[in-house]
PDB file of C-alpha atoms in Angstrom:
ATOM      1  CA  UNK A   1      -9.343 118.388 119.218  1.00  0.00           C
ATOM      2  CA  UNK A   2      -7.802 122.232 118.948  1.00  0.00           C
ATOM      3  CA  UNK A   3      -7.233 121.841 122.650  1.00  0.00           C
ATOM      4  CA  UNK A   4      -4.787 119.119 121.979  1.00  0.00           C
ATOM      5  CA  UNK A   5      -2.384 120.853 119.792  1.00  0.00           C
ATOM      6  CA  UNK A   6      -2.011 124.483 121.541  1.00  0.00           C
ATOM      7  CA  UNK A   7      -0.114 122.768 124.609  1.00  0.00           C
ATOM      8  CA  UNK A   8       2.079 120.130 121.960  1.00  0.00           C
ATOM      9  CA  UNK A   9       2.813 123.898 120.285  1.00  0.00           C
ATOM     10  CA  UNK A  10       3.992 125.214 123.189  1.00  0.00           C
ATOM     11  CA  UNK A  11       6.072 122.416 124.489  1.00  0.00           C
ATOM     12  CA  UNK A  12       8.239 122.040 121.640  1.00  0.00           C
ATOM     13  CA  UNK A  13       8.412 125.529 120.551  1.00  0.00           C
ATOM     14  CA  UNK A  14       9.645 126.329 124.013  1.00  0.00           C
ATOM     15  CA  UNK A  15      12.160 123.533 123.908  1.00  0.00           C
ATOM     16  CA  UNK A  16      13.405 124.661 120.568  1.00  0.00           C
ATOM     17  CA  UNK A  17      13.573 128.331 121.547  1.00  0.00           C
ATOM     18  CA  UNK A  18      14.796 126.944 125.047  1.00  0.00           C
ATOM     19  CA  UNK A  19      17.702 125.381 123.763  1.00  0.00           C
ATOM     20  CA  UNK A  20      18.828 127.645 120.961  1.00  0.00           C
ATOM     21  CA  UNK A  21      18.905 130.596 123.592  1.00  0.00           C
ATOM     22  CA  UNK A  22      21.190 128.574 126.320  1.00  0.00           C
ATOM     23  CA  UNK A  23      23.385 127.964 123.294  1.00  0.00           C
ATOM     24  CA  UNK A  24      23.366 131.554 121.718  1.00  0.00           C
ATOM     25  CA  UNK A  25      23.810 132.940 125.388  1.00  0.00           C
ATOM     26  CA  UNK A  26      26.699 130.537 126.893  1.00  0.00           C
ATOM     27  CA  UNK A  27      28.173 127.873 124.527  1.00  0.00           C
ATOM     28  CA  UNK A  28      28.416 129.800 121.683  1.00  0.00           C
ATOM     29  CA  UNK A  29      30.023 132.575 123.151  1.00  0.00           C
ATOM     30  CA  UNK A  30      32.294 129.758 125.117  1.00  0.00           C
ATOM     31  CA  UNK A  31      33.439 128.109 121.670  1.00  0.00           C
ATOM     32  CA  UNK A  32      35.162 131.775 120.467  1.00  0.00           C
ATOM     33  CA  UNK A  33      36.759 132.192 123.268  1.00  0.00           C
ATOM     34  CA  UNK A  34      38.498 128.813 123.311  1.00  0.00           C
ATOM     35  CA  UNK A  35      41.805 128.090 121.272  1.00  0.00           C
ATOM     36  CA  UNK A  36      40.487 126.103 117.836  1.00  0.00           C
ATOM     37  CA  UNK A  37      41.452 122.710 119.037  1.00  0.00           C
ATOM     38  CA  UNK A  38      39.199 123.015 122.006  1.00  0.00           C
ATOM     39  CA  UNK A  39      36.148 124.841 120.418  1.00  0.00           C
ATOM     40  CA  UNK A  40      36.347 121.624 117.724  1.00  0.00           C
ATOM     41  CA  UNK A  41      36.286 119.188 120.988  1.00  0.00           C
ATOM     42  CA  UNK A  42      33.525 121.206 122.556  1.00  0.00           C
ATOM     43  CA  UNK A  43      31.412 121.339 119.645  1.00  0.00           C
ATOM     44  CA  UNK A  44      31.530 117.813 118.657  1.00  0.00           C
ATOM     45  CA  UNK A  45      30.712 117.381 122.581  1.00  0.00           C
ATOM     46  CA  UNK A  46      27.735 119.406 122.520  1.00  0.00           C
ATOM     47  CA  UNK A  47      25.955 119.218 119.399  1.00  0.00           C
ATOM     48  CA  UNK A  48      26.067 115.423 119.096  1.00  0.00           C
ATOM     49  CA  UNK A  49      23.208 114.816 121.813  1.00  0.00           C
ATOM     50  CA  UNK A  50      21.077 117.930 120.223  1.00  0.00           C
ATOM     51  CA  UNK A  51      21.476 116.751 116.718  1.00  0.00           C
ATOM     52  CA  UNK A  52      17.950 114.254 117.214  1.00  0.00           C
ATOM     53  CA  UNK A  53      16.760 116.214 119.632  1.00  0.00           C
ATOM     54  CA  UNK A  54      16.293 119.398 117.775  1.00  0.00           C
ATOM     55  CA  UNK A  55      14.543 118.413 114.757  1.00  0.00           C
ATOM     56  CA  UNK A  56      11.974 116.231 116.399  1.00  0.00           C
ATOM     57  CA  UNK A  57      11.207 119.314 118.629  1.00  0.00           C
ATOM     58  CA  UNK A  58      11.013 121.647 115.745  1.00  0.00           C
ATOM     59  CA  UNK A  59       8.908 119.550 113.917  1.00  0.00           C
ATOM     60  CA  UNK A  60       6.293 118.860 117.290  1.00  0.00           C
ATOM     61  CA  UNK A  61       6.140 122.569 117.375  1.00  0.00           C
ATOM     62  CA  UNK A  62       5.894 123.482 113.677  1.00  0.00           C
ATOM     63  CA  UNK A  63       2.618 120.241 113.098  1.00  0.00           C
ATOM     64  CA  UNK A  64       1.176 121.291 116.360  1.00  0.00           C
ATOM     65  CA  UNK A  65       0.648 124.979 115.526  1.00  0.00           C
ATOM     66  CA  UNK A  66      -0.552 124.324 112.329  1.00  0.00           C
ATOM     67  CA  UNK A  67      -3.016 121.539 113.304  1.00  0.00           C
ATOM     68  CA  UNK A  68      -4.326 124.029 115.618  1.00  0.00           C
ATOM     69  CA  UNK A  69      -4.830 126.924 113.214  1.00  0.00           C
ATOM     70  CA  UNK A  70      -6.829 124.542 111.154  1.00  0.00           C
ATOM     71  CA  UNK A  71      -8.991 123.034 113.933  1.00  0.00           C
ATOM     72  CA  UNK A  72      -9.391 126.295 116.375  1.00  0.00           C
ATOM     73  CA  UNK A  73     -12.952 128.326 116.258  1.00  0.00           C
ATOM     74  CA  UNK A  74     -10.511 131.149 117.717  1.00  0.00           C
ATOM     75  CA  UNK A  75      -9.652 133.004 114.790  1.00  0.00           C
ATOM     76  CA  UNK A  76      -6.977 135.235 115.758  1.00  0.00           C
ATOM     77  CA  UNK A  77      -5.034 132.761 118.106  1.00  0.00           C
ATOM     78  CA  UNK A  78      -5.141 130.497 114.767  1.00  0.00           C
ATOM     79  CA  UNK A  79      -3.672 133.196 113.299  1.00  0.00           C
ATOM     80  CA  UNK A  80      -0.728 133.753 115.587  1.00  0.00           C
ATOM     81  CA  UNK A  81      -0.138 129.920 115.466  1.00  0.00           C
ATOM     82  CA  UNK A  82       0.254 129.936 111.521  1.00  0.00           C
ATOM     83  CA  UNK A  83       2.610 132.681 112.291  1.00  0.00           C
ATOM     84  CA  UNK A  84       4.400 130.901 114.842  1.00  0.00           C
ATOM     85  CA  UNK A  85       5.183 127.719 112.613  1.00  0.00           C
ATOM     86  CA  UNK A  86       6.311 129.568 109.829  1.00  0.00           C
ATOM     87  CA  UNK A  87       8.836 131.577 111.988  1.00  0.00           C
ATOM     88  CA  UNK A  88       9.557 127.835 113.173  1.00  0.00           C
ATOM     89  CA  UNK A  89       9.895 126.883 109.731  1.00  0.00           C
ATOM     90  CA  UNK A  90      12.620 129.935 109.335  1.00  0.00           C
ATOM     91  CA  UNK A  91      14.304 128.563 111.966  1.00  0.00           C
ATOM     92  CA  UNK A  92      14.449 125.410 110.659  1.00  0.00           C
ATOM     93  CA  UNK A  93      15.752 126.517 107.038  1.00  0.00           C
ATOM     94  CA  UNK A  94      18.512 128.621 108.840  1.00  0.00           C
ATOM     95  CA  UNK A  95      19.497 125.165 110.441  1.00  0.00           C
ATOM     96  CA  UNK A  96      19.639 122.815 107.386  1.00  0.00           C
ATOM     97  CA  UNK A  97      21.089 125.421 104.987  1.00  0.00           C
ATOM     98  CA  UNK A  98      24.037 126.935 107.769  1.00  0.00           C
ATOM     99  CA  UNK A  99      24.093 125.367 111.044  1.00  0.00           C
ATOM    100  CA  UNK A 100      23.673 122.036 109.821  1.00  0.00           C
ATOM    101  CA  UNK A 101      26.440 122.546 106.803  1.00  0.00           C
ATOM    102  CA  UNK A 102      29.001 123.582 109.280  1.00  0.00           C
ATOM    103  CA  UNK A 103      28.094 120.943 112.517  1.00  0.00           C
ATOM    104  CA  UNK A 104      29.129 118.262 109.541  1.00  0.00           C
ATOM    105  CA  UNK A 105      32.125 119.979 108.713  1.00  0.00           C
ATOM    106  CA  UNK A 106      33.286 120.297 112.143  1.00  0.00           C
ATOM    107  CA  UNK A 107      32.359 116.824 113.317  1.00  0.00           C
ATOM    108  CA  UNK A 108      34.427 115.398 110.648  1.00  0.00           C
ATOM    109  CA  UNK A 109      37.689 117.116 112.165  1.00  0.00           C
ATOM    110  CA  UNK A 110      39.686 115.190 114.530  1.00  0.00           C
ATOM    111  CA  UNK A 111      40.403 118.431 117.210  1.00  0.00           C
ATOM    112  CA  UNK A 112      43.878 117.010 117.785  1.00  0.00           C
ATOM    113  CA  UNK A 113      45.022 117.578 114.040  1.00  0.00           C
ATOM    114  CA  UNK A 114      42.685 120.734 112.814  1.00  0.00           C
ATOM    115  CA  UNK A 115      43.883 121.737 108.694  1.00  0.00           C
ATOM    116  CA  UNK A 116      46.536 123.895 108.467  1.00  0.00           C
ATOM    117  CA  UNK A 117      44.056 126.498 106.916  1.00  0.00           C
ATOM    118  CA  UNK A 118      41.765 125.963 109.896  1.00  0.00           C
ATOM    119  CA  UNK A 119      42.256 129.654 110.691  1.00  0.00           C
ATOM    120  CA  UNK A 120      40.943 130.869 107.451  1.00  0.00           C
ATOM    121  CA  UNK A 121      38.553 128.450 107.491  1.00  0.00           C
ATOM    122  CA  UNK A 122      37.319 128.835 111.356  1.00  0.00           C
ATOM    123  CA  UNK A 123      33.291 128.360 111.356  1.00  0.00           C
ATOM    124  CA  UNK A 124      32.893 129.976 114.574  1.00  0.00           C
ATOM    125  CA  UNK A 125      31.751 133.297 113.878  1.00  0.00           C
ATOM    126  CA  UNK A 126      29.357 132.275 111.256  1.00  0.00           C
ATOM    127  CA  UNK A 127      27.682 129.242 113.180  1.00  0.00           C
ATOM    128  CA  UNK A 128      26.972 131.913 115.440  1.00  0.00           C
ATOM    129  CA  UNK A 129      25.779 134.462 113.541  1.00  0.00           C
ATOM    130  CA  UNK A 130      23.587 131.631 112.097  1.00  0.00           C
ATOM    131  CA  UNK A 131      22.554 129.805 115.080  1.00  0.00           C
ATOM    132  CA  UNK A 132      21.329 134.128 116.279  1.00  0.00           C
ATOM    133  CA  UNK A 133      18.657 134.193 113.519  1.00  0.00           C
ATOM    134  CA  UNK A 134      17.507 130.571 114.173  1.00  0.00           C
ATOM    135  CA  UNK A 135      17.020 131.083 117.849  1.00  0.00           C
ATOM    136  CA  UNK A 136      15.053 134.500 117.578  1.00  0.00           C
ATOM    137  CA  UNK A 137      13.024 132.829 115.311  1.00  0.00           C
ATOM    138  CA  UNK A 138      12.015 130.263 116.999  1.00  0.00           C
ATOM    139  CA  UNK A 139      11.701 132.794 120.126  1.00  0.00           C
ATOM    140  CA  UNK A 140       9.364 134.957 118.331  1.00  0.00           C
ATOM    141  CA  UNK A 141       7.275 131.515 117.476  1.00  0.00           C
ATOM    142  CA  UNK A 142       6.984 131.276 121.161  1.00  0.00           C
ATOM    143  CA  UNK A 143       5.892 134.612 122.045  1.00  0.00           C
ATOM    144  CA  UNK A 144       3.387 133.983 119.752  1.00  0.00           C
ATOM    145  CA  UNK A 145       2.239 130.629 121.035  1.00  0.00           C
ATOM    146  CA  UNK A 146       2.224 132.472 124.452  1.00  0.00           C
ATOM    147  CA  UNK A 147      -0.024 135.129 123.221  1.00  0.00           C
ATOM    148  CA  UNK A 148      -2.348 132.993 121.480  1.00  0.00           C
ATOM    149  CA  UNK A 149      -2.668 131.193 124.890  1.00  0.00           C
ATOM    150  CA  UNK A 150      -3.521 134.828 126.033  1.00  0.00           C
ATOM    151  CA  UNK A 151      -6.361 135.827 123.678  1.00  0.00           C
ATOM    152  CA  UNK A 152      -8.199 132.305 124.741  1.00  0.00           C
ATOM    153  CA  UNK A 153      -8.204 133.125 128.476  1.00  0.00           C
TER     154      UNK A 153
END
């Protein structure tokens, strides 16, 4: 049965790691260098169809890792996947207690009329500082899932 969950691991820790990198890489970079109205539009664009996709990722990843450190014989690659879905789980708790906090906020807005304190108030830098630590997190879970692969070759 171990067999099973190495390969579910993998799949959606590299999705999760996958898609947190092409964000911290292009989009988030994109939405600070965009006049406020337009970051607004283009983060309500964006983070709408990742919203379920995310989580349910995540959550493949985090079960599958530690299914398989409770049914592998391999001791050490069990070991890096317990590892692997706690990072995971870091990732996770960065999203619900910042990322998540501030995609509500900013779907709420209508772009076209942002507050008149939307300046003080601009997100941007800290969703991105955020969304950093989430996605090298869930990087490092995959560099673990990789090298557990590695140790059972």
């Amino acid at each position: 049965m171990a067999e099973l969950f190495l390969p579910l691991a993998l799949l959606g820790n590299s999705l999760t790691a996958g898609g947190l990198l092409v964000v911290m890489v292009s989009s988030a970079p994109l939405r600070l260098a965009l006049p406020a109205d337009r970051a607004v539009q283009v983060h309500q664009l964006l983070t709408k169809p990742m919203e379920p996709l995310m989580p349910l990722c995540m959550a493949l990843g985090i079960v599958s890792d530690v299914a398989f450190q409770f049914t592998t014989e391999h001791h050490a690659a069990g070991i890096l996947c317990g590892i692997a879905a706690t990072m995971q789980l870091k990732a996770v708790l960065v999203s619900l207690t910042k990322n998540v906090r501030i995609n509500r906020w900013l779907a709420s807005l209508d772009h076209t009329k942002l507050p008149s304190d939307f300046a003080e108030r601009d997100p941007r830098a800290e969703w991105r500082k955020w969304n950093k630590v989430r996605a090298l997190c869930a990087l490092c879970a995959l560099v673990l899932n990789v090298v557990a692969v590695g140790l059972m070759i």
